[in-house]
Coordinates of C-alpha atoms and ligand atoms in Angstrom, one line a residue:
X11 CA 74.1 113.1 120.8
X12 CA 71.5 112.8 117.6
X13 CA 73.3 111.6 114.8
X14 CA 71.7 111.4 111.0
X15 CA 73.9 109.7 108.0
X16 CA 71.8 109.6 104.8
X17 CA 72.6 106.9 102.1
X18 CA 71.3 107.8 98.7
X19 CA 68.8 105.4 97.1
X20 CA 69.8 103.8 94.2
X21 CA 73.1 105.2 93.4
X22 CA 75.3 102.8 92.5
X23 CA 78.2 104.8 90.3
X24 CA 80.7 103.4 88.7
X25 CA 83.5 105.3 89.4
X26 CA 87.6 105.2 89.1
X27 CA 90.9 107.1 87.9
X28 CA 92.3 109.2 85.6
X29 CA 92.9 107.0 82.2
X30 CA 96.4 107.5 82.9
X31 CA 96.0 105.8 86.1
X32 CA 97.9 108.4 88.1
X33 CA 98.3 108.6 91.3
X34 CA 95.5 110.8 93.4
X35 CA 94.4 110.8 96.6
X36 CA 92.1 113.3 98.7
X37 CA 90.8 116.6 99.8
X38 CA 89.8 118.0 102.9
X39 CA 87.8 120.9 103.8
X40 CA 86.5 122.5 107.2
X41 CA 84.9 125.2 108.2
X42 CA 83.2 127.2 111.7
X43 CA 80.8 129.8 110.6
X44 CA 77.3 130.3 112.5
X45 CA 75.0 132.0 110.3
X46 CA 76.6 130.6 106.8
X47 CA 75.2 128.0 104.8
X48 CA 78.3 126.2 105.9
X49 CA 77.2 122.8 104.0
X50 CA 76.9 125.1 100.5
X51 CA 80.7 126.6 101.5
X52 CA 82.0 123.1 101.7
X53 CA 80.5 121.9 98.6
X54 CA 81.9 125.2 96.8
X55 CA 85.1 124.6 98.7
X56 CA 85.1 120.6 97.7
X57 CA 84.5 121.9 94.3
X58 CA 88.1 123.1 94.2
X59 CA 89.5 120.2 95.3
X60 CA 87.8 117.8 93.0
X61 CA 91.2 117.1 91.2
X62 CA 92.7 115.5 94.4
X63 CA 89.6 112.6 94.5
X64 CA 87.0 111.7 91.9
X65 CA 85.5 108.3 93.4
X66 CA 83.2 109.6 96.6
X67 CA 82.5 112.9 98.2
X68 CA 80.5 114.2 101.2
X69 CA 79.9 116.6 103.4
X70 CA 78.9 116.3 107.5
X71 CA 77.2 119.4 109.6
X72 CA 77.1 119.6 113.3
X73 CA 73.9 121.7 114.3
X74 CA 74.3 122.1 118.0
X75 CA 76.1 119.1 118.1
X76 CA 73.6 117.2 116.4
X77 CA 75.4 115.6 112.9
X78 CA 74.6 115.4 109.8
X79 CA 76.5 113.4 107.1
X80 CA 76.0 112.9 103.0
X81 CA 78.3 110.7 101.1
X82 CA 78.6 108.9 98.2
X83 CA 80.4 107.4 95.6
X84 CA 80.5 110.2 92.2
X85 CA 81.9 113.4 91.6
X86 CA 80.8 116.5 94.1
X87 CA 78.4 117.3 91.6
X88 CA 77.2 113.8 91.1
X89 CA 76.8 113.5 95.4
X90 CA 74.9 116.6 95.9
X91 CA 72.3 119.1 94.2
X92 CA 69.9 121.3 95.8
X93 CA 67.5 119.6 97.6
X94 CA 69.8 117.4 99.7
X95 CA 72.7 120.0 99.8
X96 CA 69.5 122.4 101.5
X97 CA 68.8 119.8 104.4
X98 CA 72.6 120.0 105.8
X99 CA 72.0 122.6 108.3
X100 CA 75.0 123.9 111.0
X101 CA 77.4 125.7 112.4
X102 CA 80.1 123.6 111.8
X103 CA 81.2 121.5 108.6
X104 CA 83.4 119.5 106.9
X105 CA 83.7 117.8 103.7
X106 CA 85.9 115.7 101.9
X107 CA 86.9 114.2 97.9
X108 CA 88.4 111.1 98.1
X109 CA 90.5 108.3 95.8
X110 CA 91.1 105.7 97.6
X111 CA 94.4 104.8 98.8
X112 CA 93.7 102.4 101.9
X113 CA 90.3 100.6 101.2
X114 CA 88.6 99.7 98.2
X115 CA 86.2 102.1 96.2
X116 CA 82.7 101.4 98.5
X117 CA 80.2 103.6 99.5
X118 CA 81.3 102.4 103.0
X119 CA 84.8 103.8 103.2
X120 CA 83.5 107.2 101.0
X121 CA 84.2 110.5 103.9
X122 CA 83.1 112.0 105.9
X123 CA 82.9 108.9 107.9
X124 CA 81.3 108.6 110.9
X125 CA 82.1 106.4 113.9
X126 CA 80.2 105.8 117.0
X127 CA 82.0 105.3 119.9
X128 CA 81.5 104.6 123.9
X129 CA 82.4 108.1 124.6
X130 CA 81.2 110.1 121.6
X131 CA 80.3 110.0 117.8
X132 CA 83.1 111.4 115.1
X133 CA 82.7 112.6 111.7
X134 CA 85.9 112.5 109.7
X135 CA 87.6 113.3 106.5
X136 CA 91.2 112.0 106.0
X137 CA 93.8 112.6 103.2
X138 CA 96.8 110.9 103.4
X139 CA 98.3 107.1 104.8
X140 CA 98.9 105.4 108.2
X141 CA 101.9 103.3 108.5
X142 CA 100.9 101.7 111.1
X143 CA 97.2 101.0 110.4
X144 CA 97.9 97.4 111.2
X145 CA 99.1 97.9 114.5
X146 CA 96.3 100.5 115.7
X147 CA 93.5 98.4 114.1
X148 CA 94.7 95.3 115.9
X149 CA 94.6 97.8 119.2
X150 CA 90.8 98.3 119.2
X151 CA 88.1 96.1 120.5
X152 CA 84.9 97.3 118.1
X153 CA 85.0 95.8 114.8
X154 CA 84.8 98.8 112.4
X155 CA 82.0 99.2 109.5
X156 CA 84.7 100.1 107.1
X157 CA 87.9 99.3 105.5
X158 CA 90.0 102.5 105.3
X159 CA 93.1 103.1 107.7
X160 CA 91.0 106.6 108.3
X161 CA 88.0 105.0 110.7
X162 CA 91.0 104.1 112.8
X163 CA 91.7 107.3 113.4
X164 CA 88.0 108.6 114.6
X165 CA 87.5 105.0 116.7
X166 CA 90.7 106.2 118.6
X167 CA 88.8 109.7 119.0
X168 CA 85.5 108.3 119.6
X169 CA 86.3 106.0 122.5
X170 CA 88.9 108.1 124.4
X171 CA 87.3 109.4 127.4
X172 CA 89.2 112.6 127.9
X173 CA 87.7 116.0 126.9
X174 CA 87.9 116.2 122.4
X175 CA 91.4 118.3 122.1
X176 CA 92.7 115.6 124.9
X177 CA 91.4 112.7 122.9
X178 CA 92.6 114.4 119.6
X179 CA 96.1 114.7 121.1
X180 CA 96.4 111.2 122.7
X181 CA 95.4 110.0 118.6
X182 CA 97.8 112.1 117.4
X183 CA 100.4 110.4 119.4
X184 CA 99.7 107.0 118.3
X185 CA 99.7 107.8 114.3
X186 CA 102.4 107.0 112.2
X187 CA 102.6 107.9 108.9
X188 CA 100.4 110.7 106.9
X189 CA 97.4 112.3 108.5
X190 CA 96.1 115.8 107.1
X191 CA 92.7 115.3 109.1
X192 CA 89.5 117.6 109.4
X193 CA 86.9 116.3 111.9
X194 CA 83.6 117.3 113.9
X195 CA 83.0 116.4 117.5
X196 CA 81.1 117.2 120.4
X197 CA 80.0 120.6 118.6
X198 CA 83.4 121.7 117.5
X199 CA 85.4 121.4 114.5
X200 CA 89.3 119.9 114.8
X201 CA 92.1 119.7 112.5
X202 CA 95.5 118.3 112.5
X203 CA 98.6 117.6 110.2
X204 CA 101.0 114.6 111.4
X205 CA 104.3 115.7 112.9
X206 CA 106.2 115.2 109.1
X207 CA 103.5 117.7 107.4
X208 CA 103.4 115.1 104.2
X209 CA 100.2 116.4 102.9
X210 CA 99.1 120.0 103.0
X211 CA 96.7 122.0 105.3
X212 CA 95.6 125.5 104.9
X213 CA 93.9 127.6 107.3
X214 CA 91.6 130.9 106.1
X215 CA 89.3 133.4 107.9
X216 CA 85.9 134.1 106.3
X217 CA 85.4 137.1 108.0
X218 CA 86.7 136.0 111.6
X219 CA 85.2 132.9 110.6
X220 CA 88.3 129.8 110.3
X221 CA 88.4 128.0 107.0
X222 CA 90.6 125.0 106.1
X223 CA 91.6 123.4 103.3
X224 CA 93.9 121.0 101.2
X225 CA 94.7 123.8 98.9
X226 CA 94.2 127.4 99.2
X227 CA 92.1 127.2 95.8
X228 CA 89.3 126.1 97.9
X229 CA 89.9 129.3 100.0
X230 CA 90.0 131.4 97.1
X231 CA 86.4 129.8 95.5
X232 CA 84.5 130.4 98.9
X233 CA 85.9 134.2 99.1
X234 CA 88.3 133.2 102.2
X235 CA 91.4 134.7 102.9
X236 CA 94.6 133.0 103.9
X237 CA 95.6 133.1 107.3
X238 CA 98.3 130.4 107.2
X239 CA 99.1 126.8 106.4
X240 CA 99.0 124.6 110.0
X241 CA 102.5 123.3 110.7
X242 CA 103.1 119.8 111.5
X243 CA 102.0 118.4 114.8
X244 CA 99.8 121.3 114.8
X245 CA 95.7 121.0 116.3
X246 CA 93.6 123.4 115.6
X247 CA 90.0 123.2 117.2
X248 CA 87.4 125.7 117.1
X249 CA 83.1 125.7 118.2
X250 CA 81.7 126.8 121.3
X251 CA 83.0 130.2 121.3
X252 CA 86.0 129.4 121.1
X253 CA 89.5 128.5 119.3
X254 CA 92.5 126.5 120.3
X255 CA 95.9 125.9 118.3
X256 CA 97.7 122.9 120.1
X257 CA 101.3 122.2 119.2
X258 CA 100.5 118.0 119.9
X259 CA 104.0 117.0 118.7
X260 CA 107.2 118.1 118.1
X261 CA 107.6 118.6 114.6
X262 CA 110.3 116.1 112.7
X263 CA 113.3 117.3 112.3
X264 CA 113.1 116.4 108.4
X265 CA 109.9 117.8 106.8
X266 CA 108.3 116.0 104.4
X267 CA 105.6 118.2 102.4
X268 CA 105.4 115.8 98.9
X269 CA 107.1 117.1 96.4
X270 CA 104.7 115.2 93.8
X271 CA 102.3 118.2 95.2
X272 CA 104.9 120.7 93.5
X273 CA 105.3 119.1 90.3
X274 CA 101.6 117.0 89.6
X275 CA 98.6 116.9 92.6
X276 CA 98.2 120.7 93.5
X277 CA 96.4 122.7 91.4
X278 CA 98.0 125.3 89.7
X279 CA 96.5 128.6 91.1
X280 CA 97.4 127.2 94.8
X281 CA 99.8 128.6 96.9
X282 CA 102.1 125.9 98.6
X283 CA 104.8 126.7 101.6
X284 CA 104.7 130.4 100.3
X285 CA 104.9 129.0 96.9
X286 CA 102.5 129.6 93.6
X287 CA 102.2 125.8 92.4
X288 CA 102.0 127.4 88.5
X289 CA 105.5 129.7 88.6
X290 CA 106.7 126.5 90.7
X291 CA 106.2 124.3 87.4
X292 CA 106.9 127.0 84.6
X293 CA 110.7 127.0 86.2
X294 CA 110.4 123.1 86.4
X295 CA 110.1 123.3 82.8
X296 CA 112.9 126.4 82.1
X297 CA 115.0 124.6 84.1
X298 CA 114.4 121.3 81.5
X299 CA 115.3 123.2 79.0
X300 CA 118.5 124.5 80.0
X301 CA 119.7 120.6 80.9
X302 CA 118.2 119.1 78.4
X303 CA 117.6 121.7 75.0
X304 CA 116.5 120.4 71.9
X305 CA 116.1 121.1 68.3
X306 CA 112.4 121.4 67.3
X307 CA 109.5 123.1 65.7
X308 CA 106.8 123.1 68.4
X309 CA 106.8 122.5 72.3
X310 CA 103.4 120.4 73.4
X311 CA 102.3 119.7 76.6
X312 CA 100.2 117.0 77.5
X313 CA 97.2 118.7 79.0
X314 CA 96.3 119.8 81.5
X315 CA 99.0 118.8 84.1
X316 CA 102.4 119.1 81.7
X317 CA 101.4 122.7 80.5
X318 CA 102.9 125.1 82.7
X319 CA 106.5 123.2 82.3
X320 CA 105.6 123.2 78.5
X321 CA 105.6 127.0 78.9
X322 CA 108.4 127.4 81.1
X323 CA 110.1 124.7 78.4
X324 CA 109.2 127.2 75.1
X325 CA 110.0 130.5 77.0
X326 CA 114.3 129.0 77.6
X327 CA 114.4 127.9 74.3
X328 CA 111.7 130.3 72.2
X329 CA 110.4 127.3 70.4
X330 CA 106.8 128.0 69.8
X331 CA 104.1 126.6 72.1
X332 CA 101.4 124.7 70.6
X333 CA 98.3 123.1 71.8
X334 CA 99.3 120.3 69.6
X335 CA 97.3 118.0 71.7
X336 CA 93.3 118.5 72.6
X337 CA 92.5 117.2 75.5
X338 CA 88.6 116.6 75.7
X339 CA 87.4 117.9 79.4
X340 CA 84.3 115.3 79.2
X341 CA 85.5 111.8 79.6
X342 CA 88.0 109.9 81.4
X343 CA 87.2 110.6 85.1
X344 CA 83.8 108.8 85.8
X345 CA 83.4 106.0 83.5
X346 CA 86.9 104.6 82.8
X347 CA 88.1 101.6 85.2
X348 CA 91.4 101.0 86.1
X349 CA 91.9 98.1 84.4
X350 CA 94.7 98.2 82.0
X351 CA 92.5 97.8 78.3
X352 CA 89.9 100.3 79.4
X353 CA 93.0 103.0 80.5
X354 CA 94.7 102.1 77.0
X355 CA 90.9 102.9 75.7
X356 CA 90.9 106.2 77.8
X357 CA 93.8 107.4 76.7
X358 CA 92.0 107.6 73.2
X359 CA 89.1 109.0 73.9
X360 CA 90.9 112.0 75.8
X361 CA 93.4 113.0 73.8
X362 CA 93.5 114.4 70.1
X363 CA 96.4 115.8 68.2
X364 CA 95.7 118.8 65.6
X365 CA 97.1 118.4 61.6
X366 CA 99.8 121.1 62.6
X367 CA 102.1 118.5 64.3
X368 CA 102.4 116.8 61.0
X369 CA 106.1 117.2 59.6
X370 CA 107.0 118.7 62.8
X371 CA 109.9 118.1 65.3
X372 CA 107.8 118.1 68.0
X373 CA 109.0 118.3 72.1
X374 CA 106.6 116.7 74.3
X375 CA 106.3 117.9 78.4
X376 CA 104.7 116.0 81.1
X377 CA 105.1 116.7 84.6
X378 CA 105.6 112.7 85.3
X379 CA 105.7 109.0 83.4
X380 CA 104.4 106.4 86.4
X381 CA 104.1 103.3 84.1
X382 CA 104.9 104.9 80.7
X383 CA 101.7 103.4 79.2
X384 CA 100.2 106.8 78.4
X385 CA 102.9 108.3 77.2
X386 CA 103.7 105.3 74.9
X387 CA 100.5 105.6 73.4
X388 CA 100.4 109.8 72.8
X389 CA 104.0 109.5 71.3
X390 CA 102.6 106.7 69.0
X391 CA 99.3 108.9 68.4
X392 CA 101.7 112.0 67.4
X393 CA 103.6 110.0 65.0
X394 CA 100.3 108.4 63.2
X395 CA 99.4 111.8 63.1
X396 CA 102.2 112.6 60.9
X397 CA 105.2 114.1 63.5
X398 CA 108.8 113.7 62.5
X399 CA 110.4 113.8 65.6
X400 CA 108.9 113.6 69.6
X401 CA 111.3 114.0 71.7
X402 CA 109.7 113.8 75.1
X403 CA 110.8 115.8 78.4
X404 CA 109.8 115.0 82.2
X405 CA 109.3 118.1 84.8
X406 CA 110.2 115.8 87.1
X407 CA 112.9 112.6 87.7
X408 CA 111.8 109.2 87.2
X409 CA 109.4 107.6 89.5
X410 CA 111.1 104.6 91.1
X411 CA 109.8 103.5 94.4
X412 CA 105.9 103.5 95.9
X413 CA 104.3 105.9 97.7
X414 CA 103.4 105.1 101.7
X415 CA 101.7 108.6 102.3
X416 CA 98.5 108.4 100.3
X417 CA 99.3 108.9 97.0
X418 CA 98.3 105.2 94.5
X419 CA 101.3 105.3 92.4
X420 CA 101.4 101.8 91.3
X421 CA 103.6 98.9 92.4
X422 CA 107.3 99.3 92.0
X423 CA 107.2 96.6 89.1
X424 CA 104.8 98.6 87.2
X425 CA 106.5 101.7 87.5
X426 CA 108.8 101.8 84.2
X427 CA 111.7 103.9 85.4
X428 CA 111.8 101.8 88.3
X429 CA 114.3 99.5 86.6
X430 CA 115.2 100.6 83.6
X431 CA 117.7 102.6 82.3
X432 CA 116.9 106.1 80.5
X433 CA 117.5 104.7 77.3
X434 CA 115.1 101.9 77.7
X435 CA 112.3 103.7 78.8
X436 CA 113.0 105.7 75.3
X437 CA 113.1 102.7 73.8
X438 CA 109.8 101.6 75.2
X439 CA 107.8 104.3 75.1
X440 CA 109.0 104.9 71.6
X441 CA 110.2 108.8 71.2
X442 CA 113.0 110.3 69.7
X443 CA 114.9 111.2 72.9
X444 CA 114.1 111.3 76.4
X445 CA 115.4 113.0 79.3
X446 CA 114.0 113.9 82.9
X447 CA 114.4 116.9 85.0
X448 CA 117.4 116.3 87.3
X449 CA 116.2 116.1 91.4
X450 CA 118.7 119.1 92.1
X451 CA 116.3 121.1 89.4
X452 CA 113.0 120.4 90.7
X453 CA 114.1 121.1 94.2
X454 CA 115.4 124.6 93.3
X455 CA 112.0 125.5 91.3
X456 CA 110.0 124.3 94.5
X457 CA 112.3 127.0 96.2
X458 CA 111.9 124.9 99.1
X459 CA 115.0 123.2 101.2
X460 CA 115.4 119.6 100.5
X461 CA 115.3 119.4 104.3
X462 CA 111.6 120.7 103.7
X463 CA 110.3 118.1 101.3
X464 CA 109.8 114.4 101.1
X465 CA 111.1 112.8 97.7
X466 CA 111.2 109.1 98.6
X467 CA 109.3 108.1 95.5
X468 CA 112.2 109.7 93.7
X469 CA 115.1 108.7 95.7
X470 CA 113.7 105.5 98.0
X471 CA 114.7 107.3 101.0
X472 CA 112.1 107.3 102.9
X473 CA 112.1 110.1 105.8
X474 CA 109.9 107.1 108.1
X475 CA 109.9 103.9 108.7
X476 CA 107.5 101.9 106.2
X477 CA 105.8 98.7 105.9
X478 CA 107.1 96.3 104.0
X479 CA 104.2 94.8 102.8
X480 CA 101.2 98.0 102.6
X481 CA 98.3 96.6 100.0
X482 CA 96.0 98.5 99.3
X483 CA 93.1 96.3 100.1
X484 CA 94.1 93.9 102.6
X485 CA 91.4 94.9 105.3
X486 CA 88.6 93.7 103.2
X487 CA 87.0 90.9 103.9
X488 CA 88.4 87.3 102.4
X489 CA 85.7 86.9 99.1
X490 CA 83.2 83.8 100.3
Ligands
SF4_520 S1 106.8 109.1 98.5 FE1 106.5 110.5 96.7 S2 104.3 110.8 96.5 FE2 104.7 109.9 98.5 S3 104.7 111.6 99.9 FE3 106.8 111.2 99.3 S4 107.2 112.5 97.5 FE4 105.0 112.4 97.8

């Protein structure tokens, strides 16, 4: 098989996460569809699922089964324009936003990777986290050319000598942990959830044509129309003439779709488990207000993620809803690092609040408070600003334990709820009042069984097994 894998020249971004230095992770898109531009669908298609990853992006094309692959580290439209997007020609692609949740932020672990094995060469996309990377990378022979838990994955593919769904299966059977996965092979396209369906997969028909996504967004940008979501344990491959839906493994008996999808990752206009992610979050907020109302003159949300709850929040009570705070658009996802001064900086350069919050008894919504940094420093900006009051309502409970299925929540000692009490997270973040939306009312506005959802993050029970020791970056190399 001919394989190509283009590195830009001289691109050298300097990339990282939201100034609030929330959690993110990935998206992954796939499509079958001889006689489309099928690399110009995935870019539209990874357009939509730009909010789940802003440090790399690419896109892979089989033609024939010869593949193709562009990646790099920058936004989707940072990674592509015209002239390389027009030299990704196929029947087949996939493509794939990514923040890094295993692996540091390197060109080398940006996806679709590709591996090149004894038996055949993968192309892979990957949104989620092993829980027993360790194990499977200690397993295989090949020293691998990145430092992601997700190469593991296609080096299991690549070297298995049974025909691709076989090889796919026998993988499946070894992972533990999240996998949403989209991958090329052998000319065909294959897809799979994990048996616990922790992050979500969508499948759509462009014409007859299959179409999978993350989020049904994507579906909607590329003109797609929703077939289904894959169900965990579930293989879908497709190429050659043909289609194939595998039910690999028996799917958990507990389901665990994230709930931090409901209430923060998924983009509003998606449609989750049967569920429209926006309504999901306007009850989130009704629900707030109805256990814990307020006296006030304006309801705020802090944009973009803490609107819908703000507008659930104003319609229970009929406080007025304000734009109180303007969120610039421009800044805050390319340039700002991590590091805790520059997010502090970040924070100031992307939010703004207007003269009318000045005198005001103002109720602040947010969909989440991680390590309570941003939120300290928007309550302080409201009161410089002149606010009497800000009494400051969560759409979701605290965040108290880390995330092992791909989302980078922080460590449990930075997370402020983590062990504290209510009243001193108040206390440190500085508002008037405080109070979360209870666990019983964010599951009844996902309308979704708790037997359905995983929560650990919220509860620390965990519905697998998990490492007790998971860094981030402990595959890279020791510094010389
Ligand atoms: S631990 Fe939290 S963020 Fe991670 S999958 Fe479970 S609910 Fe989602």
């Amino acid at each position: 098989m001919s394989v190509t894998e283009v590195r830009q020249l001289g691109v050298n971004r300097s990339t990282g996460t939201w100034p609030s230095g929330r959690a993110l992770m990935c998206g992954v898109f796939g499509i079958h569809a001889p006689g489309h531009d099928v690399a110009r669908l995935a870019y539209f298609g990874l357009h939509a699922l730009q909010h789940r990853g802003q440090e790399s992006a690419g896109i892979a094309v089989s033609e024939a089964g010869r593949l193709t692959a562009l990646r790099d580290l920058g936004l989707v439209t940072q990674v592509f324009d015209e002239k390389n997007l027009s030299g990704l020609r196929g029947e087949l692609a996939i493509g794939h936003t990514r923040y890094s949740t295993t692996g540091s932020n390197a060109w080398a672990n940006a996806q679709p990777l590709l591996h090149h094995g004894h038996v055949r060469t993968v192309a892979l996309g990957h949104n989620g986290n092993l829980t027993n990377a360790d194990e499977l990378r200690a397993r295989l022979t090949r020293r691998l050319g990145s430092t992601s838990d997700s190469e593991t994955v296609a080096a299991l593919i690549a070297n298995d000598e049974r025909p691709l769904e076989g090889a796919v299966a026998a993988t499946m059977e070894q992972l533990e942990g999240a996998a949403t996965i989209v991958g090329l092979a052998d000319g065909r396209l294959f897809a799979f959830r994990d048996r616990h369906g922790f992050r979500p997969l969508a499948l759509g028909r462009l014409g007859d044509d299959p179409v999978l996504a993350s989020e049904t967004c994507a579906l909607d940008l590329i003109g797609a129309t929703f077939e289904r979501e894959l169900r965990p344990g579930e293989l879908f491959v497709a190429g050659d003439g043909r289609e194939e839906e595998i039910q690999v493994l028996e799917p958990a008996e507990r389901g665990a779709l994230c709930i931090f999808e409901f209430f923060y990752l998924a983009r509003p206009d998606t449609r989750l488990a049967g569920v429209e992610i926006h309504g999901a979050r306007v009850r989130m907020g009704e629900r707030l207000a109805h256990e814990a109302p307020v006296e006030a003159d304006l309801v705020l949300p802090i944009p973009d993620s803490g609107t819908p709850a703000a507008i659930g929040f104003s319609r229970a009570t009929g406080i007025p809803f304000s734009e109180g705070l303007i969120k610039n658009r421009y800044v805050g996802r390319t340039f700002i690092q991590p590091e805790q001064t520059m997010r502090d900086l970040g924070v100031r350069m992307k939010f703004n609040p207007l003269a009318e919050v000045a005198g005001k008894r103002l109720v602040v919504v947010d969909d989440s408070i991680v390590r309570g940094s941003t939120t300290r420093q928007i309550v302080q900006m409201l009161f410089d600003s002149g606010a009497a009051e800000v009494h400051v309502r969560v759409s979701s409970p605290p965040v108290v334990s880390p995330c092992f299925y791909g989302i980078d929540l922080a460590s449990e000692d930075e997370m402020i709820a983590a062990h504290a009490t209510v009243e001193e997270v108040r206390e440190a973040i500085g508002a008037t009042s405080l109070a979360y939306l209870s666990l019983e009312g964010l599951q009844a506005a996902t309308r979704r069984p708790e037997s359905a959802l995983c929560r650990a993050c919220l509860t620390r029970d965990y519905p697998t097994p998990v490492p007790s020791y998971a860094a981030k970056l402990r595959f890279e190399p020791e510094p010389a």
